[in-house]
Amino acid sequence: MVSFRLVLISSIVLLSSCTEQVKQSYTINDGDTFTQSVEGIEQSSVSYELAYLDAPEREQPYGREAKQYLKDVLLSEKVIIKKITDSTVELFVNGQSINLAMVSKGYAWASLKIADPAIAKQYTDAQKRATDSLQGIWGLGHGLMIAPWQWRQQGQEKAPSMNYQQQMMLKRRQEQQAQKEAMIKRQKEYAKRRMLQQQQKNESIKNANMNKD
Amino acid sequence: MNKLSRREILRLMGSAGALAMVPGMTLSQSVLAAEQYSGDLILTLNVFGAWDVTSLCDPKLNTNGEPDINNWAKGLSEIPKAGNIPFAPIGENAFVFNKYAQDMLIINGIDAQTNAHTAGQIHASSGRPSTGFPTITASVAGVYGKSLALTYINNGGYAGNGGLVTTSSMSGPDLIPKLANYDETFHGVGSEHNNALYPQTILERVKSAKLARIERQLAQTNLLTRHKEALNQFYLATKNLDELKKFNDFMPSELINDNDDLGYHPAWKQAEVAMISYKAGLTIGADLIQGGEFDTHANHDAKHQKSLQSLTRDIDTIWGLADKYGIADKVTLIVNSEFSRTPYYNDDGGKDHWPLGSMIIMKKGVNWTNRVVGRTDEIQNGVKINPTTLQIDETNGSLIYPKDVYQALRKHFGIADHSLMQQFDLKTEHEFDFFNPNNSTPQLYT
């Protein structure tokens, strides 16, 4: 009896101390992605994207502000995280969608890929409100309002030729390369023809010798 | 922005605008007598393709828990300095930084706010992300030497002049020497081959007849504005061709051979032509093009290191040429790129675009060099600084944008308050005191 009580109390103490150690921590990557980890448990990190929106990349104009907003929400509020898919989530504070709030406050664009028409309309209306009132991103100069998907694509684009001189140099190099390849091809064909001619010559000599015999 | 009077508009239209066509080159000149300009030759060396500043003047070691920024930094724990300037210890950086640190002002953490090459080029060259504003070279040329024959030379890239001056757009640096001997080049007069089509006296009569014909055309009352502008430019170009002959007074027997052993097309000859033209009193500003391959979306390390070598050799050669022509104390060299490259590698071993970049401003014998201002953090994010003290201030400070740099440059060259620049309001919110020799921004590795 005594030993059973001891085991029970020890288990309760152990369980309590384990519960206290389970704390969530967040690493905010940019305005629409964060990583959730359980402190004290290795390899517990899971990365999530906010559903229904696309926030500026961290290095983009207004990227810092979007990241800071998400950080403030995740670290200081009682956030409820609702999973939409395995990797996308919607955040709620006091019953209000933070995802929708980010779009209506100009911290993010509404995603172009929202499948549910009702949700799509909700987010495009929110974006329209932000655009009309020049909130957040929409208050930037026109040339700086670059959609994050466009930013990601531009980041990988090759530079055009910068001056006429370089274009001419590139063209000359390409022409020289093409000439070189054409010459090699001609040489090979010539060698092949020569070999064929030699073979034919050898055969005719052989035939002539056979006829003589 | 001040409203331009009708007279000012007409004056600007008369001395700028459409470029006259001359065989092989686009050139336009002013009929006004050459002004006496005693200021610096302003050269911008444009590094197109987006250089990786973390491998040059804003060096970065790798940070625990973050993707590697630079493979060359593996195993390193220190960054070397030349004077007060940290630099990346790769390629020929040590040579050029040790030699020229005392002549360099580095501005780090410039947020281009774009990662598109063309927009970045325009933004980096003029302080505004869309076309219309002049480059700093065009601005200085426009204020101090509008009437000089080749006041603003552009060898490529964004050549915005804002209507302040005419742009002499070069398809090759050999064109100016040819045009300086216009008669010999195009009519064979005085050439060794004795194939002159016309004697000099006839050529003079042809020129006079051309000018008279253009004058008659200009006198017509039914010309469209654009047509009139073009005719005016052609008139100016034809009338002032003789101005170019001054170039010959300083022309050496042979220009520098601009083929380096790296396989790129360096800016040496472009720089030399600009310097000769400056000595001849024809030029104030020139945009040079660096020929390296900087847009390294794949195989970054090998290609970029080679390109940076080409760039550092360009810098050294340009100053060598300045010494040769005795104008080393009269040259301001601005080295710039549209933005920088990501602080991580992509799947192809390359680096994509990153908006936080740098600028290097070089001048000999002044007290505002051997300094670094502006800053990025360990993973190449911009850091806010106080515009006056240039110290880090994440609460009340500001990021540095190209418009801030250009406003500071305008102020430095004494053109910020000129009436001609008022129409190009950069709308800066802060005035950064970059050229104050007493202030620098603490860097990461000091």
Coordinates of C-alpha atoms in Angstrom, one line a residue, chain A residues 49-181:
Chain A
E49 CA 2.2 28.9 -43.8
L50 CA -0.7 31.2 -43.3
A51 CA -3.6 30.1 -45.5
Y52 CA -5.4 32.3 -48.0
L53 CA -2.7 35.0 -48.2
D54 CA 0.7 35.8 -49.5
A55 CA 2.7 38.3 -47.5
P56 CA 5.8 40.2 -48.8
E57 CA 9.1 38.3 -48.5
R58 CA 11.2 39.4 -45.6
E59 CA 13.5 41.4 -47.8
Q60 CA 10.7 43.0 -49.8
P61 CA 9.3 46.4 -49.2
Y62 CA 6.9 46.0 -46.2
G63 CA 8.2 42.6 -45.5
R64 CA 9.7 43.7 -42.2
E65 CA 6.4 45.2 -41.1
A66 CA 4.4 42.1 -42.1
K67 CA 6.9 39.8 -40.2
Q68 CA 6.7 42.1 -37.2
Y69 CA 2.9 42.0 -37.2
L70 CA 2.8 38.2 -37.3
K71 CA 5.5 38.1 -34.6
D72 CA 3.5 40.4 -32.3
V73 CA 0.4 38.3 -32.8
L74 CA 2.1 34.9 -32.2
L75 CA 4.2 36.0 -29.2
S76 CA 1.9 38.2 -27.3
E77 CA -1.6 37.0 -27.9
K78 CA -3.6 33.9 -27.1
V79 CA -3.6 32.5 -30.5
I80 CA -5.6 29.5 -31.6
I81 CA -4.1 27.8 -34.6
K82 CA -6.5 26.0 -36.8
K83 CA -5.1 23.6 -39.4
I84 CA -6.4 24.0 -42.9
T85 CA -4.0 21.4 -44.4
D86 CA -0.9 19.8 -43.0
S87 CA 1.2 22.8 -43.8
T88 CA -1.3 25.7 -43.8
V89 CA -3.1 27.2 -40.9
E90 CA -5.5 30.0 -40.0
L91 CA -4.8 31.9 -36.8
F92 CA -7.6 33.2 -34.5
V93 CA -7.4 35.7 -31.6
N94 CA -10.6 36.4 -29.7
G95 CA -12.6 34.6 -32.5
Q96 CA -11.2 36.9 -35.2
S97 CA -9.2 35.6 -38.1
I98 CA -5.6 37.0 -38.1
N99 CA -5.2 35.9 -41.7
L100 CA -8.1 38.0 -42.8
A101 CA -6.9 40.9 -40.6
M102 CA -3.5 40.9 -42.2
V103 CA -5.1 41.2 -45.7
S104 CA -7.5 44.0 -44.6
K105 CA -4.7 45.9 -42.9
G106 CA -2.4 45.7 -45.9
Y107 CA 0.2 43.3 -44.5
A108 CA -0.5 40.8 -47.2
W109 CA -2.1 40.1 -50.6
A110 CA -5.1 37.8 -50.8
S111 CA -3.9 34.5 -52.3
L112 CA -4.8 33.9 -55.9
K113 CA -5.4 30.2 -55.1
I114 CA -8.3 30.1 -52.7
A115 CA -10.5 27.2 -53.8
D116 CA -13.6 28.0 -51.7
P117 CA -15.5 30.9 -53.5
A118 CA -17.0 32.2 -50.3
I119 CA -13.6 32.5 -48.6
A120 CA -12.1 33.9 -51.8
K121 CA -14.7 36.7 -51.9
Q122 CA -14.1 37.4 -48.2
Y123 CA -10.4 37.9 -48.8
T124 CA -10.6 39.9 -52.0
D125 CA -13.1 42.2 -50.3
A126 CA -10.7 42.6 -47.5
Q127 CA -7.9 43.4 -49.9
K128 CA -10.1 45.9 -51.7
R129 CA -10.8 47.7 -48.4
A130 CA -7.0 47.9 -47.8
T131 CA -6.4 49.1 -51.3
D132 CA -9.0 51.8 -51.1
S133 CA -7.7 53.1 -47.8
L134 CA -4.0 52.8 -48.8
Q135 CA -3.3 50.6 -45.9
G136 CA 0.1 48.9 -45.5
I137 CA 1.5 47.7 -48.8
W138 CA -1.0 49.8 -50.7
G139 CA 0.4 53.0 -49.4
L140 CA 3.8 52.3 -51.0
G141 CA 4.8 53.9 -54.2
H142 CA 3.4 52.2 -57.2
G143 CA 6.8 50.9 -58.4
L144 CA 7.4 49.3 -55.0
M145 CA 4.1 47.4 -54.8
I146 CA 5.5 44.1 -56.0
A147 CA 3.4 41.0 -55.4
P148 CA 5.4 38.4 -53.5
W149 CA 4.9 35.7 -56.2
Q150 CA 6.2 38.2 -58.8
W151 CA 9.1 39.0 -56.4
R152 CA 10.0 35.3 -56.1
Q153 CA 10.0 35.0 -59.9
Q154 CA 12.0 38.1 -60.5
G155 CA 14.6 37.0 -58.0
Q156 CA 15.6 34.2 -60.4
E157 CA 15.5 36.0 -63.7
K158 CA 18.6 36.4 -65.7
A159 CA 19.9 39.9 -66.4
P160 CA 19.4 41.3 -69.9
S161 CA 22.4 42.4 -71.8
M162 CA 23.4 45.7 -70.4
N163 CA 24.9 47.4 -73.3
Y164 CA 25.4 47.3 -77.0
Q165 CA 29.0 46.5 -76.7
Q166 CA 28.3 43.4 -74.6
Q167 CA 25.6 42.3 -76.9
M168 CA 28.0 42.6 -79.9
M169 CA 30.7 40.7 -78.0
L170 CA 28.2 38.0 -77.0
K171 CA 27.0 37.8 -80.6
R172 CA 30.6 37.6 -81.9
R173 CA 31.3 34.8 -79.5
Q174 CA 28.2 32.9 -80.5
E175 CA 29.1 33.3 -84.2
Q176 CA 32.7 32.2 -83.6
Q177 CA 31.4 29.1 -81.7
A178 CA 28.9 28.3 -84.5
Q179 CA 31.7 28.7 -87.1
K180 CA 34.0 26.4 -85.1
E181 CA 31.3 23.8 -84.8

